[in-house]
Tab-separated table of C-alpha atoms in Angstrom:
chain	number	residue	atom	x	y	z
A	131	GLY	CA	0.000	0.000	0.000
A	132	GLY	CA	0.919	3.660	-0.211
A	133	ASN	CA	3.396	5.269	-2.582
A	134	ILE	CA	6.360	2.908	-2.854
A	135	PHE	CA	8.487	5.503	-4.692
A	136	LYS	CA	8.157	7.866	-1.734
A	137	GLU	CA	8.392	5.033	0.825
A	138	LYS	CA	10.886	2.519	-0.534
A	139	VAL	CA	11.234	-0.939	1.000
A	140	LEU	CA	14.545	-2.497	1.967
A	141	ALA	CA	15.392	-5.263	-0.469
A	142	SER	CA	18.005	-7.555	-1.918
A	143	SER	CA	18.290	-9.998	-4.791
A	144	TYR	CA	20.299	-13.090	-5.595
A	145	VAL	CA	21.016	-14.469	-9.052
A	146	ILE	CA	21.025	-18.223	-8.548
A	147	ASN	CA	21.684	-18.841	-12.252
A	148	GLY	CA	21.955	-15.872	-14.554
A	149	PHE	CA	20.405	-17.028	-17.829
A	150	GLY	CA	17.848	-14.224	-17.550
A	151	LYS	CA	16.950	-10.739	-18.695
A	152	SER	CA	15.417	-9.162	-15.604
A	153	MET	CA	15.630	-5.375	-15.254
A	154	GLY	CA	16.362	-3.171	-12.259
A	155	LEU	CA	18.413	-5.566	-10.139
A	156	ILE	CA	21.645	-3.542	-10.424
A	157	GLN	CA	20.212	-0.638	-8.433
A	158	VAL	CA	18.506	-2.978	-5.976
A	159	GLU	CA	21.929	-4.443	-5.235
A	160	GLU	CA	23.611	-1.054	-4.974
A	161	LEU	CA	21.052	0.813	-2.867
A	162	GLY	CA	19.213	-2.041	-1.182
A	163	THR	CA	15.733	-0.707	-1.933
A	164	ILE	CA	12.795	-1.302	-4.263
A	165	GLU	CA	10.715	1.682	-5.378
A	166	THR	CA	8.195	0.204	-7.845
A	167	PRO	CA	5.863	-2.756	-8.032
A	168	ILE	CA	7.652	-5.936	-9.186
A	169	ILE	CA	6.239	-6.991	-12.543
A	170	MET	CA	6.447	-10.507	-14.016
A	171	THR	CA	6.153	-11.137	-17.755
A	172	ASN	CA	7.645	-13.186	-20.591
A	173	THR	CA	11.131	-12.647	-21.971
A	174	LEU	CA	10.321	-10.655	-25.098
A	175	SER	CA	7.849	-8.364	-23.313
A	176	ILE	CA	10.217	-6.805	-20.788
A	177	GLY	CA	10.638	-3.640	-22.890
A	178	THR	CA	6.910	-3.096	-23.279
A	179	VAL	CA	6.276	-3.839	-19.612
A	180	ALA	CA	9.058	-1.468	-18.572
A	181	ASN	CA	7.436	1.312	-20.609
A	182	GLY	CA	4.088	0.543	-18.992
A	183	LEU	CA	5.522	0.569	-15.477
A	184	ILE	CA	7.436	3.791	-16.137
A	185	LYS	CA	4.206	5.450	-17.303
A	186	TYR	CA	2.401	4.162	-14.220
A	187	MET	CA	5.087	5.575	-11.923
A	188	LEU	CA	5.104	8.922	-13.742
A	189	GLU	CA	1.336	9.110	-13.374
A	190	GLN	CA	1.630	8.484	-9.639
A	191	ASN	CA	4.600	10.815	-9.073
A	192	GLU	CA	4.741	14.195	-10.788
A	193	ASP	CA	8.235	14.842	-9.406
A	194	ILE	CA	9.995	11.926	-11.152
A	195	GLY	CA	12.436	13.192	-13.769
A	196	LYS	CA	11.493	16.791	-13.030
A	197	THR	CA	12.339	17.912	-9.502
A	198	THR	CA	13.857	14.583	-8.431
A	199	GLY	CA	15.663	11.683	-10.116
A	200	THR	CA	14.233	9.001	-12.378
A	201	VAL	CA	12.855	5.644	-11.268
A	202	ASN	CA	14.268	2.128	-11.093
A	203	CYS	CA	11.596	-0.248	-12.399
A	204	VAL	CA	11.919	-3.924	-11.454
A	205	ILE	CA	10.829	-6.278	-14.260
A	206	THR	CA	11.247	-10.056	-14.148
A	207	GLU	CA	10.763	-12.605	-16.919
A	208	CYS	CA	10.676	-16.234	-17.996
A	209	ASN	CA	10.568	-17.689	-21.524
A	210	ASP	CA	7.092	-19.114	-22.183
A	211	GLY	CA	7.748	-19.681	-25.892
A	212	TYR	CA	6.798	-23.385	-25.880
A	213	LEU	CA	3.136	-22.595	-25.215
A	214	ASN	CA	2.916	-18.881	-25.969
A	215	ASP	CA	3.268	-17.197	-29.369
A	216	ILE	CA	6.066	-15.157	-27.824
A	217	ARG	CA	7.010	-13.533	-31.137
A	218	GLY	CA	3.519	-12.037	-31.320
A	219	LEU	CA	4.341	-9.583	-28.515
A	220	HIS	CA	0.803	-9.775	-27.169
A	221	VAL	CA	1.543	-8.118	-23.813
A	222	LYS	CA	0.704	-4.398	-23.935
A	223	GLU	CA	1.465	-1.451	-21.664
A	224	GLU	CA	-2.129	-1.282	-20.452
A	225	HIS	CA	-1.774	-4.794	-19.015
A	226	VAL	CA	0.701	-3.380	-16.481
A	227	PHE	CA	-1.877	-0.860	-15.233
A	228	GLU	CA	-4.528	-3.589	-15.136
A	229	ALA	CA	-2.323	-5.951	-13.136
A	230	ILE	CA	-1.367	-3.322	-10.558
A	231	ASN	CA	-4.909	-2.027	-10.157
A	232	LYS	CA	-6.266	-5.546	-9.661
A	233	ALA	CA	-3.648	-6.559	-7.091
A	234	GLU	CA	-5.298	-8.033	-4.001
A	235	VAL	CA	-4.302	-9.865	-0.848
A	236	ILE	CA	-6.149	-12.948	-2.108
A	237	PHE	CA	-5.167	-13.809	-5.681
A	238	GLU	CA	-5.351	-16.619	-8.211
A	239	GLU	CA	-2.529	-19.091	-8.706
A	240	GLY	CA	-1.590	-21.386	-11.563
A	241	SER	CA	-2.172	-20.567	-15.229
A	242	VAL	CA	-2.902	-16.870	-14.728
A	243	GLY	CA	-1.225	-13.614	-15.707
A	244	SER	CA	2.424	-14.095	-16.577
A	245	GLY	CA	2.066	-17.729	-15.538
A	246	THR	CA	-0.357	-18.514	-18.361
A	247	GLY	CA	2.251	-19.962	-20.711
A	248	MET	CA	4.806	-21.313	-18.259
A	249	SER	CA	6.029	-24.921	-17.976
A	250	CYS	CA	7.547	-26.708	-14.990
A	251	TYR	CA	9.132	-30.182	-14.913
A	252	GLY	CA	7.503	-30.969	-18.264
A	253	LEU	CA	4.096	-30.120	-16.802
A	254	LYS	CA	2.009	-26.943	-16.738
A	255	GLY	CA	3.670	-24.404	-14.463
A	256	GLY	CA	2.769	-20.854	-13.519
A	257	ILE	CA	2.128	-18.780	-10.414
A	258	GLY	CA	2.417	-20.334	-6.969
A	259	SER	CA	2.494	-18.974	-3.439
A	260	SER	CA	2.897	-20.041	0.159
A	261	SER	CA	3.607	-18.438	3.534
A	262	ARG	CA	4.628	-19.134	7.100
A	263	ILE	CA	3.924	-17.428	10.429
A	264	ILE	CA	6.917	-16.786	12.693
A	265	GLU	CA	6.807	-15.603	16.299
A	266	LEU	CA	9.534	-13.242	17.477
A	267	ASP	CA	9.419	-11.451	20.839
A	268	ASN	CA	5.805	-12.589	21.358
A	269	LYS	CA	4.692	-11.025	18.064
A	270	GLU	CA	3.603	-12.826	14.892
A	271	TYR	CA	5.285	-12.050	11.587
A	272	THR	CA	4.623	-13.393	8.100
A	273	LEU	CA	7.049	-14.576	5.449
A	274	GLY	CA	5.572	-15.354	2.043
A	275	ALA	CA	6.903	-16.599	-1.279
A	276	LEU	CA	5.501	-16.089	-4.758
A	277	VAL	CA	7.003	-17.877	-7.747
A	278	MET	CA	6.633	-17.910	-11.512
A	279	SER	CA	7.695	-21.495	-12.224
A	280	ASN	CA	9.096	-22.291	-15.655
A	281	PHE	CA	11.987	-24.645	-14.937
A	282	GLY	CA	12.988	-28.273	-14.406
A	283	ASN	CA	13.483	-31.316	-16.590
A	284	LYS	CA	10.892	-34.018	-17.173
A	285	GLY	CA	11.051	-36.730	-14.585
A	286	ASP	CA	12.924	-34.735	-11.945
A	287	LEU	CA	9.924	-33.523	-9.911
A	288	ILE	CA	10.172	-34.336	-6.213
A	289	ILE	CA	7.226	-33.944	-3.840
A	290	ASN	CA	7.532	-34.763	-0.144
A	291	LYS	CA	10.968	-36.328	-0.776
A	292	ASN	CA	9.545	-38.728	-3.395
A	293	ASN	CA	10.577	-38.595	-7.051
A	294	VAL	CA	7.042	-38.572	-8.398
A	295	GLY	CA	8.177	-37.139	-11.729
A	296	ILE	CA	9.842	-40.318	-12.926
A	297	ASN	CA	6.588	-42.230	-12.373
A	298	LEU	CA	4.222	-39.889	-14.197
A	299	GLU	CA	2.483	-41.922	-16.875
A	300	TYR	CA	2.993	-39.639	-19.853
A	301	LEU	CA	6.646	-39.020	-19.004
A	302	ASN	CA	7.686	-42.656	-19.368
A	303	LYS	CA	9.920	-41.788	-22.304
A	304	ILE	CA	12.431	-39.421	-20.758
A	305	ASP	CA	15.468	-38.151	-22.584
A	306	LEU	CA	18.122	-37.908	-19.889
A	307	THR	CA	20.286	-35.781	-22.201
A	308	GLU	CA	17.633	-33.067	-22.473
A	309	LYS	CA	18.979	-29.701	-21.379
A	310	GLU	CA	17.051	-27.488	-18.993
A	311	LYS	CA	15.893	-24.307	-20.734
A	312	GLY	CA	13.499	-22.855	-18.190
A	313	SER	CA	13.616	-20.293	-15.425
A	314	ILE	CA	12.006	-19.352	-12.148
A	315	ILE	CA	11.349	-15.999	-10.538
A	316	ILE	CA	11.051	-16.073	-6.750
A	317	VAL	CA	9.770	-13.110	-4.755
A	318	ILE	CA	10.022	-13.261	-0.969
A	319	ALA	CA	8.011	-10.741	1.068
A	320	THR	CA	8.010	-10.319	4.830
A	321	ASP	CA	7.148	-7.859	7.574
A	322	ILE	CA	10.055	-9.052	9.718
A	323	PRO	CA	12.517	-6.197	10.335
A	324	LEU	CA	15.638	-7.183	8.377
A	325	SER	CA	18.659	-5.414	6.922
A	326	GLU	CA	19.749	-5.675	3.274
A	327	ARG	CA	22.486	-8.080	4.402
A	328	GLN	CA	19.967	-10.327	6.122
A	329	LEU	CA	17.642	-10.162	3.127
A	330	LYS	CA	20.542	-11.298	0.926
A	331	ARG	CA	21.110	-14.244	3.235
A	332	LEU	CA	17.459	-15.183	2.843
A	333	SER	CA	17.605	-14.886	-0.950
A	334	LYS	CA	20.476	-17.363	-1.112
A	335	ARG	CA	18.489	-19.982	0.808
A	336	ALA	CA	15.851	-20.094	-1.939
A	337	ILE	CA	18.209	-22.496	-3.725
A	338	ILE	CA	17.447	-25.167	-1.146
A	339	GLY	CA	13.711	-24.826	-1.733
A	340	LEU	CA	14.251	-25.348	-5.460
A	341	GLY	CA	16.499	-28.335	-4.861
A	342	ARG	CA	13.841	-29.958	-2.715
A	343	THR	CA	11.535	-30.007	-5.759
A	344	GLY	CA	14.186	-31.636	-7.980
A	345	SER	CA	15.922	-28.702	-9.675
A	346	HIS	CA	19.604	-28.949	-10.556
A	347	LEU	CA	19.807	-25.273	-11.614
A	348	GLY	CA	20.537	-26.052	-15.249
A	349	ASN	CA	22.898	-24.015	-17.405
A	350	GLY	CA	20.036	-22.586	-19.472
A	351	SER	CA	17.864	-21.623	-16.503
A	352	GLY	CA	17.341	-18.085	-15.221
A	353	ASP	CA	16.773	-18.533	-11.499
A	354	ILE	CA	16.406	-15.255	-9.618
A	355	CYS	CA	15.241	-14.422	-6.108
A	356	ILE	CA	14.135	-10.971	-4.906
A	357	THR	CA	13.525	-10.463	-1.185
A	358	PHE	CA	12.074	-7.430	0.585
A	359	THR	CA	10.693	-6.350	3.935
A	360	THR	CA	7.922	-3.865	4.583
A	361	ALA	CA	9.150	-3.310	8.155
A	362	ASN	CA	12.034	-1.001	7.232
A	363	LYS	CA	11.226	1.777	4.791
A	364	ILE	CA	13.481	4.423	3.299
A	365	MET	CA	11.820	7.775	2.675
A	366	HIS	CA	12.574	9.393	-0.685
A	367	TYR	CA	12.288	12.755	1.044
A	368	SER	CA	13.844	12.401	4.492
A	369	SER	CA	13.717	15.159	7.104
A	370	THR	CA	16.813	13.822	8.885
A	371	ASN	CA	20.333	12.849	7.920
A	372	ILE	CA	20.258	9.741	10.092
A	373	ILE	CA	17.486	7.151	9.947
A	374	ASP	CA	16.657	4.322	12.321
A	375	ILE	CA	15.952	0.760	11.267
A	376	LYS	CA	15.383	-2.395	13.269
A	377	ILE	CA	16.920	-5.768	12.489
A	378	VAL	CA	16.538	-9.292	13.817
A	379	ASP	CA	19.266	-10.805	15.969
A	380	ASP	CA	21.265	-13.016	13.574
A	381	ASN	CA	20.978	-15.845	16.089
A	382	MET	CA	17.263	-15.992	15.207
A	383	MET	CA	17.805	-16.265	11.447
A	384	ASP	CA	17.605	-20.077	11.396
A	385	ILE	CA	13.857	-20.124	11.980
A	386	ILE	CA	13.425	-17.569	9.188
A	387	PHE	CA	15.668	-19.591	6.855
A	388	ARG	CA	13.517	-22.663	7.445
A	389	ALA	CA	10.305	-20.746	6.775
A	390	LEU	CA	11.696	-19.388	3.518
A	391	ILE	CA	12.896	-22.773	2.270
A	392	GLU	CA	9.564	-24.402	3.053
A	393	SER	CA	7.641	-21.553	1.410
A	394	VAL	CA	9.660	-21.695	-1.815
A	395	GLU	CA	9.257	-25.465	-2.048
A	396	GLU	CA	5.523	-25.314	-1.398
A	397	SER	CA	5.058	-22.406	-3.823
A	398	VAL	CA	6.541	-24.449	-6.679
A	399	ILE	CA	4.239	-27.383	-5.891
A	400	SER	CA	1.302	-24.994	-5.539
A	401	SER	CA	1.994	-23.548	-8.986
A	402	LEU	CA	1.741	-27.062	-10.436
A	403	LEU	CA	-1.382	-28.049	-8.519
A	404	HIS	CA	-3.223	-24.858	-9.498
A	405	SER	CA	-2.256	-24.943	-13.184
A	406	LYS	CA	-4.601	-26.388	-15.780
A	407	THR	CA	-3.738	-28.491	-18.824
A	408	THR	CA	-2.974	-26.059	-21.629
A	409	ILE	CA	-2.693	-26.424	-25.402
A	410	GLY	CA	-0.754	-23.530	-26.831
A	411	ARG	CA	1.261	-22.477	-29.859
A	412	ASP	CA	1.367	-24.989	-32.734
A	413	GLY	CA	-0.623	-27.482	-30.667
A	414	ASN	CA	2.087	-27.774	-27.989
A	415	GLU	CA	0.628	-29.139	-24.767
A	416	ARG	CA	1.499	-29.155	-21.090
A	417	LYS	CA	-0.593	-31.357	-18.854
A	418	SER	CA	-1.620	-30.413	-15.341
A	419	LEU	CA	-0.087	-32.384	-12.486
A	420	THR	CA	-3.630	-32.883	-11.224
A	421	GLU	CA	-4.266	-35.341	-14.082
A	422	PHE	CA	-1.822	-37.787	-12.499
A	423	ILE	CA	-2.680	-37.615	-8.809
C-alpha cells in the first residue's frame, strides 16, 4: 500500500543462475531498496512492460524526472515460448496498469497472468504462493513466497521427498540428455525487520527450496530471487540525515531460513497443482499435475 516511490522498502536480490533478462536488479543491489511494483512477464515483453511501469510511476509521481531523479523499475521474466506465441508480442502497456490495479491480498494461482504460458518439470507451471507465520518477541510475523515457475526437466519432480516425476504416466519416455531451458522468478516478502544483508542471506536460501523439488539449476535456466521487507522503509524525502531501522538478531535467522525454504518449495508445488492443462502455440501441450494424482 501507499506510494512505494516515496516510501521505498529495503530489499536484496540473488542471481542463482543468470540465464535471464530481468531489469532493475543492479540498483537494488547497490542501494538495497525497491521503489516500484515488481512486474512478471515473458522474456520478449520486458521492454513493453518497462514502458508501462514507467508510465504508471510517472502518473503516480509528478516529481519523477522533473524535480527529483528518475525511477528504477523492477521487471522479471521467464521464456514461455513453448506454449505462448512469444514472437507475437501480445503483452501491452495497459496490461501493467490492469495488473497493478487488480492486485489483491487474495489472488489466483496457476495458469494466470504471466504464468499462463509457463512450464515446470515438463508439466504446466505458472504462479504459486505459500507463507509461514513466525513468532519473534511474542509477536507474529509473516514470510511469504511467490514464484513464476518455468523450470525443471521431465522426470525430476520431487514432492515430499519422493521422485514422483519419474513415475508420471505420460513421461515414461524421458530423454536424460535433455537440457534445462526454463527459469524461475522467486519473490520473498516479509514484515520481519531485516537489513539488506539479512535479506541477501534469505535470498540465497531459496536455492534449497528449489532443490527440494528436484531442480539442478541447469545451465540454461534463469533462477532469480528478490527479497524485501515492509518493516524497514526508506523515505525518498527524508527530514533527517540519520534514519533508524530495526533488524533481527542473527541468532534468530535459522527459523526464518527454514520458513523461507519451506515456502519456496511449497510455492513451486502450488503452482503445479493450481495450473490447468494447456494447449498452446502450434498445438504444444502441457498437462496439469492434477491429471496424475
